[in-house]
Amino acid sequence: MNKNSSNIMALAPTTSNKRETVCIFGTGDFGRALGHKIIQSGYPVVFGSRSTQTSSLIPKGAEVLSHMEAAQKAAIIIVAIQRQHYNFLTSLAEILRGKVLVDVSNNLKINQYPESNAEYLAQLVPGARVVKAFNTVSAWALQSGTLDASRQVFVCGDDMEAKQMVMDIVRALGLTPLDQGSLLAAQEIENYPLQLFPMWKFPILLSLGLTAFFFFYCLIRDIIYPYVYENQDFSFFIAISIPNRICPIMALILLALVYLPGVLAAIIQLYRGTKYRRFPDWLDKWMLCRKQLGLVALAFASLHVLYTLVIPIRSFVRWRISSLTVSQALSNKTEPLNTTNAWLSDSYLALGILGFFLFVLLGITSLPSVSNNVNWREFRFVQSKLGYLTLIFCTAHTLVYGGNRFLSSSSYRWYLPNAYMLSLIVPCIVLVVKFVLIFPCLDKPLTRIRQGWVRNPQYSE
Ligand code: NAP
């Protein structure tokens, strides 16, 4: 009880501290939204505007003054104005000397100007201490309070004290400041809101390309071929059968592609005998989007599960079962139970269930809320060991699906093998190479290389 009350007492003086006035240049959407939030956090706010007339849109409790008068009242000035209107600030250079100028601006295009807006501001007002912040937060999110997805505020600047003052405001707003270093980082911070799912581009384009390829492949094999040779119309396969063929194929190939760059990196390191030489750019980029590749693979695997669940209620499947039963009844002959087939079918399903379970587990551990709560060794154990186990189960699931028809010449149509056989190429290569890499004669030097050992120091640059 005593302990609690002393905590409350300890908090009281800081919460009643009077906060410094914050000046905001510009009464546009962003200036007003930020001003409203800053007032709510207990800071007095004064706006610097071309027009000192106040309106109902201006947050309650804020003053609207000329730029010069407003700047005199505060040590921190947030410039909520588009970059193309910064010129007028040169006339205020004397008043702004030594003040903290916060650049919140964004551009319309990536690398639109040779220098970042914040560096441009620092050139215009050389005496001011320029800090870049808040550009990744939208006026709408500030106003509606839906900041959950974008609580992080990137901050950069050359003056440590100025940066600290801005980060204090960021924290007071209930946001998380992320110090990105000097003002040189401003360009990257300004480009950030203009990027469109940068890590997802490759996985999504690759998935679209492969899906289109396998769709046409299955179309030729499963619809066009029977139509040409047997005059059978299986066009309805487009709705469920073909998607249910493509989804597991995509899930397996994409999962294998998550592990392929790691295997390639190991081969490159073994060949070069050092880890101190950069991987080729394409490999670096590939490694960076492995999580996204894995999540797309999980989406395909989940779709496969859903499609599989509806198989028993499909009209075509019910027709096939009933016609088989009727033909057996008419010929007064019952097919004996084929134990080999029963084994194959049950093993195929069991491997699929286990593979999907591990797949979901991998997906869950990649969530930041989960991965933040495990240490590096635990994370590696799940993503590497369990990841490979998932790949083994899913590959085995596909191999057993082929069962005793696997590689049989009767399954070829127009010399095209079953699509699932194509999906086995990449996973089998990954698993075989990984298996070879765990042999001590390769694993030991690789471990040493990853610990910093260099085979031929003269070639390491
Ligand atoms: P805005 O609605 O167009 O407002 C900009 C304000 O700049 C105007 O209201 C005006 O304020 C002032 N201004 C316009 N022309 C001027 C000139 N020639 N000289 C001096 N002041 C001038 O823009 P905004 O959406 O608020 O954005 C402001 C800044 O915040 C931009 O740099 C933007 O990139 C950045 N930002 C915006 C958002 C967002 O969600 N909107 C998010 C992140 C960052 P007065 O009439 O009071 O002078």
Coordinates of C-alpha atoms and ligand atoms in Angstrom, one line a residue:
M1 CA 0.0 0.0 0.0
N2 CA 2.8 2.4 1.1
K3 CA 4.8 1.4 -1.9
N4 CA 2.0 2.2 -4.3
S5 CA 1.3 5.6 -2.8
S6 CA 4.9 6.6 -2.9
N7 CA 4.9 5.7 -6.6
I8 CA 1.9 8.0 -7.2
M9 CA 3.7 10.7 -5.3
A10 CA 6.8 10.3 -7.3
L11 CA 4.8 10.7 -10.6
A12 CA 2.9 13.8 -9.5
P13 CA 5.6 16.4 -9.8
T14 CA 6.7 15.4 -13.3
T15 CA 3.1 15.4 -14.6
S16 CA 2.4 18.9 -13.3
N17 CA 5.7 20.2 -14.8
K18 CA 5.0 23.2 -17.1
R19 CA 6.0 22.4 -20.6
E20 CA 7.8 24.7 -23.0
T21 CA 5.8 26.5 -25.7
V22 CA 5.9 24.8 -29.2
C23 CA 5.6 27.0 -32.3
I24 CA 4.1 25.6 -35.5
F25 CA 4.5 27.4 -38.8
G26 CA 1.5 26.7 -41.1
T27 CA -2.1 26.2 -40.1
G28 CA -2.7 23.6 -42.8
D29 CA -4.1 20.0 -42.2
F30 CA -0.9 18.7 -40.7
G31 CA 0.0 21.8 -38.6
R32 CA -3.5 21.8 -37.0
A33 CA -3.6 18.0 -36.4
L34 CA -0.2 18.1 -34.8
G35 CA -1.0 21.2 -32.8
H36 CA -4.2 19.6 -31.5
K37 CA -2.2 16.6 -30.3
I38 CA 0.6 18.7 -28.8
I39 CA -1.9 20.8 -26.8
Q40 CA -3.6 17.6 -25.5
S41 CA -0.1 16.5 -24.3
G42 CA 0.1 19.6 -22.2
Y43 CA 2.3 21.9 -24.3
P44 CA 1.2 25.5 -25.0
V45 CA 1.0 25.9 -28.8
V46 CA 1.4 29.1 -30.9
F47 CA 0.9 29.1 -34.7
G48 CA 2.9 31.2 -37.1
S49 CA 0.8 32.0 -40.1
R50 CA 0.5 34.4 -43.1
S51 CA -2.9 35.3 -41.7
T52 CA -3.4 36.0 -38.0
Q53 CA -7.1 35.6 -38.1
T54 CA -8.2 32.7 -36.0
S55 CA -10.8 30.2 -37.2
S56 CA -12.9 27.4 -35.7
L57 CA -10.5 25.0 -37.3
I58 CA -7.6 26.1 -35.2
P59 CA -7.2 23.9 -32.1
K60 CA -8.7 25.4 -29.0
G61 CA -6.2 27.1 -26.7
A62 CA -3.7 27.9 -29.5
E63 CA -2.7 31.4 -30.5
V64 CA -2.3 32.5 -34.1
L65 CA 0.4 35.1 -34.7
S66 CA 2.7 36.3 -37.5
H67 CA 5.7 34.0 -38.2
M68 CA 8.0 36.5 -36.5
E69 CA 6.0 36.9 -33.3
A70 CA 5.3 33.2 -33.0
A71 CA 9.0 32.2 -33.5
Q72 CA 10.0 34.6 -30.7
K73 CA 7.7 32.7 -28.2
A74 CA 9.2 29.3 -28.6
A75 CA 12.5 27.4 -28.7
I76 CA 11.1 24.7 -31.0
I77 CA 9.5 25.6 -34.3
I78 CA 7.8 22.9 -36.3
V79 CA 7.7 23.8 -40.0
A80 CA 4.4 22.4 -41.3
I81 CA 4.7 23.9 -44.7
Q82 CA 5.5 22.4 -48.1
R83 CA 9.2 22.6 -49.1
Q84 CA 8.5 24.8 -52.1
H85 CA 7.3 27.6 -49.7
Y86 CA 10.4 27.5 -47.5
N87 CA 12.0 30.6 -49.1
F88 CA 10.3 33.1 -46.8
L89 CA 12.2 31.5 -43.9
T90 CA 15.4 33.2 -45.0
S91 CA 14.0 36.6 -43.9
L92 CA 13.5 35.1 -40.4
A93 CA 17.0 33.8 -40.2
E94 CA 18.0 36.1 -37.3
I95 CA 15.1 35.2 -35.1
L96 CA 15.5 31.5 -35.9
R97 CA 19.2 31.5 -34.9
G98 CA 19.9 28.8 -32.3
K99 CA 16.2 27.6 -32.4
V100 CA 15.2 24.0 -33.1
L101 CA 13.6 23.8 -36.5
V102 CA 11.6 20.6 -37.1
D103 CA 11.1 19.6 -40.7
V104 CA 8.1 17.4 -41.2
S105 CA 7.8 17.6 -44.9
N106 CA 7.4 14.8 -47.5
N107 CA 7.8 14.8 -51.3
L108 CA 5.7 13.5 -54.1
K109 CA 8.4 11.3 -55.6
I110 CA 11.3 9.3 -54.2
N111 CA 14.6 11.3 -54.4
Q112 CA 12.7 14.3 -55.9
Y113 CA 15.4 16.8 -55.0
P114 CA 19.2 16.3 -54.9
E115 CA 19.2 17.0 -51.2
S116 CA 16.6 16.2 -48.5
N117 CA 14.1 18.8 -47.5
A118 CA 15.6 18.9 -44.0
E119 CA 19.1 19.6 -45.5
Y120 CA 17.6 22.2 -47.7
L121 CA 16.0 23.9 -44.7
A122 CA 19.4 23.8 -42.9
Q123 CA 21.0 25.6 -45.9
L124 CA 18.3 28.2 -45.9
V125 CA 18.5 28.9 -42.2
P126 CA 22.1 28.0 -41.3
G127 CA 21.9 29.3 -37.7
A128 CA 19.0 27.0 -36.8
R129 CA 19.3 23.5 -35.4
V130 CA 17.4 21.4 -37.9
V131 CA 15.8 18.1 -36.9
K132 CA 13.7 15.8 -39.2
A133 CA 10.7 14.2 -37.6
F134 CA 7.0 13.3 -37.8
N135 CA 6.9 12.9 -41.6
T136 CA 5.8 9.3 -41.4
V137 CA 2.8 10.2 -39.3
S138 CA -0.3 11.3 -41.2
A139 CA -2.6 14.2 -40.3
W140 CA -5.5 11.8 -40.5
A141 CA -4.0 9.4 -38.0
L142 CA -3.2 12.2 -35.6
Q143 CA -6.7 13.5 -35.8
S144 CA -8.6 10.2 -35.6
G145 CA -6.3 8.8 -33.0
T146 CA -5.7 5.6 -35.0
L147 CA -1.9 5.7 -34.6
D148 CA -1.6 2.0 -33.6
A149 CA 0.1 1.0 -36.9
S150 CA 2.4 4.0 -37.1
R151 CA 3.6 4.7 -33.5
Q152 CA 7.2 5.0 -34.6
V153 CA 8.5 8.4 -35.4
F154 CA 11.9 8.5 -37.2
V155 CA 14.1 11.4 -35.9
C156 CA 17.4 12.6 -37.2
G157 CA 19.6 15.7 -36.8
D158 CA 23.1 16.8 -36.3
D159 CA 22.5 18.5 -32.9
M160 CA 22.0 16.0 -30.1
E161 CA 20.3 18.4 -27.7
A162 CA 17.9 19.6 -30.3
K163 CA 17.1 16.0 -31.3
Q164 CA 16.5 15.1 -27.6
M165 CA 14.1 18.0 -27.3
V166 CA 12.1 16.8 -30.3
M167 CA 12.1 13.2 -29.0
D168 CA 10.7 14.4 -25.7
I169 CA 7.7 15.9 -27.6
V170 CA 7.3 12.7 -29.6
R171 CA 7.2 10.6 -26.3
A172 CA 4.8 13.1 -24.7
L173 CA 2.4 12.4 -27.7
G174 CA 2.5 8.7 -26.8
L175 CA 4.6 7.9 -29.9
T176 CA 8.0 6.1 -30.1
P177 CA 11.0 8.1 -31.4
L178 CA 13.5 6.2 -33.4
D179 CA 16.9 8.0 -33.6
Q180 CA 18.2 7.5 -37.1
G181 CA 21.4 9.5 -36.6
S182 CA 22.6 12.6 -38.4
L183 CA 20.7 14.8 -40.9
L184 CA 22.2 12.7 -43.7
A185 CA 19.5 10.1 -42.9
A186 CA 16.8 12.6 -43.7
Q187 CA 16.6 11.6 -47.4
E188 CA 15.9 8.0 -46.5
I189 CA 13.3 9.0 -43.9
E190 CA 11.6 11.2 -46.5
N191 CA 11.6 8.4 -49.1
Y192 CA 10.1 5.9 -46.5
P193 CA 6.4 7.0 -46.8
L194 CA 6.7 6.9 -50.6
Q195 CA 7.7 3.3 -50.8
L196 CA 5.1 0.8 -51.8
F197 CA 5.5 -2.5 -49.9
P198 CA 9.2 -2.6 -50.8
M199 CA 9.8 -6.0 -49.2
W200 CA 6.7 -7.5 -50.7
K201 CA 7.3 -6.5 -54.3
F202 CA 9.6 -9.5 -55.2
P203 CA 7.5 -12.2 -53.4
I204 CA 4.2 -10.9 -54.9
L205 CA 5.6 -10.5 -58.5
L206 CA 7.2 -13.9 -58.3
S207 CA 4.0 -15.5 -57.0
L208 CA 1.9 -13.9 -59.7
G209 CA 4.4 -15.1 -62.4
L210 CA 4.5 -18.6 -61.1
T211 CA 0.8 -18.8 -60.5
A212 CA 0.1 -17.7 -64.1
F213 CA 2.6 -20.3 -65.4
F214 CA 1.1 -23.2 -63.4
F215 CA -2.4 -22.1 -64.3
F216 CA -1.7 -22.4 -68.0
Y217 CA 0.3 -25.6 -67.4
C218 CA -2.7 -27.2 -65.6
L219 CA -5.1 -25.8 -68.2
I220 CA -3.2 -27.5 -71.0
R221 CA -2.8 -30.8 -69.1
D222 CA -6.1 -31.1 -67.3
I223 CA -8.7 -29.4 -69.6
I224 CA -7.4 -28.9 -73.1
Y225 CA -5.8 -32.4 -73.4
P226 CA -8.9 -34.4 -72.3
Y227 CA -11.0 -32.2 -74.6
V228 CA -8.8 -32.9 -77.6
Y229 CA -8.2 -36.6 -77.1
E230 CA -11.3 -37.8 -75.2
N231 CA -13.8 -35.0 -76.1
Q232 CA -14.5 -34.5 -72.4
D233 CA -15.4 -31.1 -71.0
F234 CA -13.6 -30.6 -67.7
S235 CA -13.6 -26.8 -67.9
F236 CA -15.3 -26.7 -64.4
F237 CA -11.8 -27.7 -63.1
I238 CA -10.9 -24.0 -63.3
A239 CA -13.0 -23.3 -60.2
I240 CA -11.6 -25.8 -57.6
S241 CA -9.4 -28.5 -59.0
I242 CA -6.8 -26.3 -60.7
P243 CA -6.6 -23.7 -57.9
N244 CA -6.2 -26.7 -55.5
R245 CA -3.4 -27.9 -57.6
I246 CA -1.7 -24.5 -57.9
C247 CA -1.9 -23.6 -54.2
P248 CA 0.1 -26.5 -52.8
I249 CA 2.6 -26.2 -55.6
M250 CA 3.1 -22.5 -54.9
A251 CA 3.3 -23.0 -51.1
L252 CA 6.0 -25.7 -51.6
I253 CA 8.1 -23.7 -54.1
L254 CA 7.9 -20.5 -52.1
L255 CA 8.8 -22.3 -48.9
A256 CA 11.9 -23.8 -50.6
L257 CA 12.8 -20.3 -52.0
V258 CA 12.9 -19.1 -48.4
Y259 CA 15.7 -21.6 -47.7
L260 CA 17.5 -21.5 -51.0
P261 CA 19.3 -18.2 -50.5
G262 CA 20.7 -19.4 -47.2
V263 CA 22.1 -22.5 -48.9
L264 CA 23.5 -20.4 -51.8
A265 CA 25.1 -18.0 -49.2
A266 CA 26.8 -21.0 -47.5
I267 CA 28.2 -22.3 -50.8
I268 CA 29.5 -18.8 -51.7
Q269 CA 31.1 -18.4 -48.2
L270 CA 32.7 -21.9 -48.5
Y271 CA 34.0 -21.1 -52.0
R272 CA 35.4 -17.7 -51.0
G273 CA 36.7 -18.9 -47.6
T274 CA 35.5 -15.7 -45.9
K275 CA 32.3 -14.0 -44.7
Y276 CA 33.9 -10.5 -45.2
R277 CA 33.0 -10.1 -48.8
R278 CA 29.6 -8.9 -49.8
F279 CA 27.1 -11.2 -51.3
P280 CA 25.8 -10.2 -54.8
D281 CA 23.1 -7.6 -54.6
W282 CA 20.4 -10.0 -55.8
L283 CA 21.2 -12.4 -53.1
D284 CA 21.1 -9.7 -50.4
K285 CA 17.7 -8.5 -51.6
W286 CA 16.4 -12.1 -51.8
M287 CA 17.6 -12.8 -48.2
L288 CA 15.9 -9.6 -47.0
C289 CA 12.4 -10.7 -48.2
R290 CA 12.5 -14.3 -46.9
K291 CA 9.9 -13.5 -44.3
Q292 CA 7.5 -12.1 -46.9
L293 CA 8.1 -15.1 -49.2
G294 CA 7.3 -17.4 -46.3
L295 CA 4.1 -15.5 -45.5
V296 CA 2.9 -15.7 -49.1
A297 CA 3.7 -19.4 -49.0
L298 CA 1.6 -19.8 -45.8
A299 CA -1.3 -18.0 -47.5
F300 CA -1.1 -20.5 -50.4
A301 CA -0.9 -23.4 -48.0
S302 CA -4.0 -22.1 -46.1
L303 CA -5.9 -21.8 -49.3
H304 CA -5.0 -25.4 -50.2
V305 CA -6.4 -26.5 -46.8
L306 CA -9.7 -24.7 -47.5
Y307 CA -10.0 -26.1 -51.0
T308 CA -9.3 -29.6 -49.7
L309 CA -12.0 -29.3 -47.1
V310 CA -14.7 -28.8 -49.8
I311 CA -13.7 -31.8 -51.9
P312 CA -16.3 -34.2 -50.4
I313 CA -19.2 -31.8 -51.2
R314 CA -18.2 -31.3 -54.8
S315 CA -20.8 -32.6 -57.3
F316 CA -18.1 -34.1 -59.5
V317 CA -16.6 -36.1 -56.6
R318 CA -20.0 -37.3 -55.4
W319 CA -20.8 -38.4 -59.0
R320 CA -17.6 -40.3 -59.3
I321 CA -18.0 -42.1 -56.0
S322 CA -21.7 -43.0 -56.7
S323 CA -20.9 -44.2 -60.3
L324 CA -18.1 -46.4 -59.0
T325 CA -20.5 -47.9 -56.4
V326 CA -23.2 -48.5 -59.0
S327 CA -20.7 -50.1 -61.5
Q328 CA -19.5 -52.4 -58.7
A329 CA -23.1 -53.3 -57.8
L330 CA -24.0 -53.9 -61.4
S331 CA -21.0 -56.2 -62.0
N332 CA -21.6 -57.7 -58.5
K333 CA -17.9 -57.3 -57.7
T334 CA -16.5 -55.5 -54.7
E335 CA -13.0 -54.1 -54.9
P336 CA -10.9 -55.5 -52.1
L337 CA -9.2 -53.0 -49.8
N338 CA -5.8 -52.1 -51.1
T339 CA -3.7 -51.8 -48.0
T340 CA -0.8 -50.2 -49.9
N341 CA -3.0 -47.5 -51.2
A342 CA -4.6 -47.0 -47.8
W343 CA -1.1 -46.6 -46.3
L344 CA -0.1 -44.1 -49.0
S345 CA -3.3 -42.1 -48.7
D346 CA -3.1 -41.9 -44.9
S347 CA 0.6 -41.1 -44.8
Y348 CA 0.0 -38.4 -47.5
L349 CA -2.7 -36.8 -45.3
A350 CA -0.7 -37.1 -42.1
L351 CA 2.4 -35.5 -43.6
G352 CA 0.2 -32.7 -45.0
I353 CA -1.4 -32.1 -41.6
L354 CA 2.0 -32.0 -39.8
G355 CA 3.5 -29.9 -42.5
F356 CA 0.7 -27.3 -42.3
F357 CA 0.8 -27.3 -38.5
L358 CA 4.6 -26.4 -38.6
F359 CA 4.0 -23.9 -41.4
V360 CA 1.4 -22.1 -39.2
L361 CA 3.9 -22.2 -36.2
L362 CA 6.6 -20.6 -38.4
G363 CA 4.1 -17.9 -39.5
I364 CA 3.2 -17.2 -35.8
T365 CA 6.8 -16.9 -34.7
S366 CA 7.5 -14.4 -37.5
L367 CA 5.0 -12.0 -35.9
P368 CA 7.0 -9.1 -34.2
S369 CA 5.0 -9.6 -31.0
V370 CA 6.2 -13.2 -30.8
S371 CA 9.7 -12.8 -32.2
N372 CA 10.4 -10.0 -29.7
N373 CA 9.7 -12.4 -26.9
V374 CA 12.2 -15.1 -27.9
N375 CA 16.0 -14.8 -27.8
W376 CA 18.2 -15.1 -30.9
R377 CA 18.9 -18.9 -30.4
E378 CA 15.2 -19.7 -30.0
F379 CA 14.3 -17.6 -33.0
R380 CA 17.0 -19.4 -35.1
F381 CA 15.8 -22.8 -33.8
V382 CA 12.2 -22.2 -34.9
Q383 CA 13.0 -20.5 -38.3
S384 CA 15.9 -22.8 -39.3
K385 CA 15.4 -26.2 -37.7
L386 CA 11.6 -26.2 -37.7
G387 CA 11.6 -24.4 -41.0
Y388 CA 13.6 -27.3 -42.6
L389 CA 11.4 -29.8 -40.9
T390 CA 8.4 -28.1 -42.4
L391 CA 10.0 -28.3 -45.8
I392 CA 10.8 -32.0 -45.3
F393 CA 7.2 -32.7 -44.3
C394 CA 5.7 -30.7 -47.2
T395 CA 8.1 -32.3 -49.7
A396 CA 7.3 -35.7 -48.4
H397 CA 3.6 -34.9 -48.6
T398 CA 4.0 -34.1 -52.3
L399 CA 6.2 -37.2 -53.0
V400 CA 3.7 -39.5 -51.3
Y401 CA 0.8 -37.8 -53.2
G402 CA 2.5 -39.2 -56.3
G403 CA 2.6 -42.6 -54.6
N404 CA 3.0 -45.5 -57.0
R405 CA 2.0 -43.3 -60.0
F406 CA 5.1 -41.2 -59.4
L407 CA 7.3 -40.9 -62.6
S408 CA 5.0 -43.5 -64.4
S409 CA 5.0 -42.8 -68.1
S410 CA 1.1 -42.9 -68.3
S411 CA 0.9 -39.7 -66.2
Y412 CA 2.5 -37.7 -69.0
R413 CA 0.3 -35.7 -71.3
W414 CA 1.9 -34.2 -74.4
Y415 CA 5.2 -35.1 -72.7
L416 CA 4.2 -32.8 -69.8
P417 CA 4.6 -34.4 -66.3
N418 CA 2.1 -33.7 -63.6
A419 CA 2.4 -30.2 -62.2
Y420 CA 3.2 -31.4 -58.7
M421 CA 6.4 -33.1 -60.0
L422 CA 7.7 -29.7 -61.2
S423 CA 7.0 -28.3 -57.7
L424 CA 9.4 -30.9 -56.2
I425 CA 12.5 -29.6 -58.1
V426 CA 13.5 -26.6 -56.0
P427 CA 12.7 -28.2 -52.6
C428 CA 14.6 -31.4 -53.4
I429 CA 17.6 -29.3 -54.5
V430 CA 17.5 -27.3 -51.3
L431 CA 17.1 -30.4 -49.1
V432 CA 19.9 -32.3 -50.9
V433 CA 22.4 -29.4 -50.7
K434 CA 21.5 -28.7 -47.1
F435 CA 22.1 -32.4 -46.3
V436 CA 25.5 -32.3 -48.0
L437 CA 26.3 -29.1 -46.1
I438 CA 25.8 -30.7 -42.7
F439 CA 28.6 -33.2 -43.3
P440 CA 31.4 -32.3 -40.9
C441 CA 34.0 -31.7 -43.7
L442 CA 31.8 -28.8 -44.9
D443 CA 30.0 -27.8 -41.7
K444 CA 33.2 -27.3 -39.7
P445 CA 34.9 -24.8 -42.1
L446 CA 31.6 -23.0 -42.7
T447 CA 31.1 -22.6 -38.9
R448 CA 34.7 -21.2 -38.6
I449 CA 34.1 -18.8 -41.6
R450 CA 30.9 -17.6 -39.9
Q451 CA 32.9 -17.0 -36.7
G452 CA 35.3 -14.7 -38.6
W453 CA 38.0 -17.1 -39.9
V454 CA 39.5 -16.3 -43.3
R455 CA 41.0 -19.1 -45.4
N456 CA 43.2 -16.9 -47.6
P457 CA 43.5 -13.5 -45.9
Q458 CA 45.2 -11.9 -49.0
Y459 CA 41.9 -12.5 -51.0
S460 CA 39.5 -11.3 -48.4
E461 CA 39.1 -7.7 -49.6
Ligands
NAP1 P1 -1.3 22.1 -46.4 O1 -2.6 21.7 -45.9 O2 -1.1 22.5 -47.8 O3 -0.8 23.3 -45.5 C1 0.4 24.0 -45.6 C2 0.4 25.3 -44.9 O4 1.5 26.0 -45.4 C3 -0.7 26.2 -45.3 O5 -1.9 25.9 -44.6 C4 -0.2 27.6 -45.1 O6 -0.4 28.0 -43.7 C5 1.3 27.4 -45.3 N1 1.7 28.0 -46.6 C6 1.2 27.7 -47.8 N2 1.8 28.5 -48.7 C7 2.7 29.3 -48.1 C8 3.7 30.2 -48.5 N3 3.8 30.6 -49.8 N4 4.4 30.8 -47.6 C9 4.3 30.5 -46.3 N5 3.4 29.6 -45.8 C10 2.6 28.9 -46.7 O7 -0.2 21.0 -46.2 P2 -0.2 19.9 -45.0 O8 -0.9 18.7 -45.4 O9 -0.6 20.6 -43.7 O10 1.3 19.6 -44.9 C11 2.3 20.5 -44.4 C12 3.6 19.8 -44.3 O11 3.5 18.6 -43.5 C13 4.1 19.4 -45.7 O12 5.5 19.6 -45.8 C14 3.8 17.9 -45.8 O13 4.7 17.2 -46.6 C15 4.0 17.5 -44.3 N6 3.2 16.3 -43.9 C16 1.9 16.2 -44.1 C17 1.2 15.1 -43.7 C18 -0.3 15.0 -43.9 O14 -0.9 13.9 -43.6 N7 -0.9 16.0 -44.4 C19 1.9 14.0 -43.1 C20 3.2 14.1 -42.9 C21 3.9 15.3 -43.3 P3 -0.9 29.5 -43.3 O15 -2.0 29.7 -44.2 O16 -1.2 29.3 -41.9 O17 0.3 30.3 -43.6

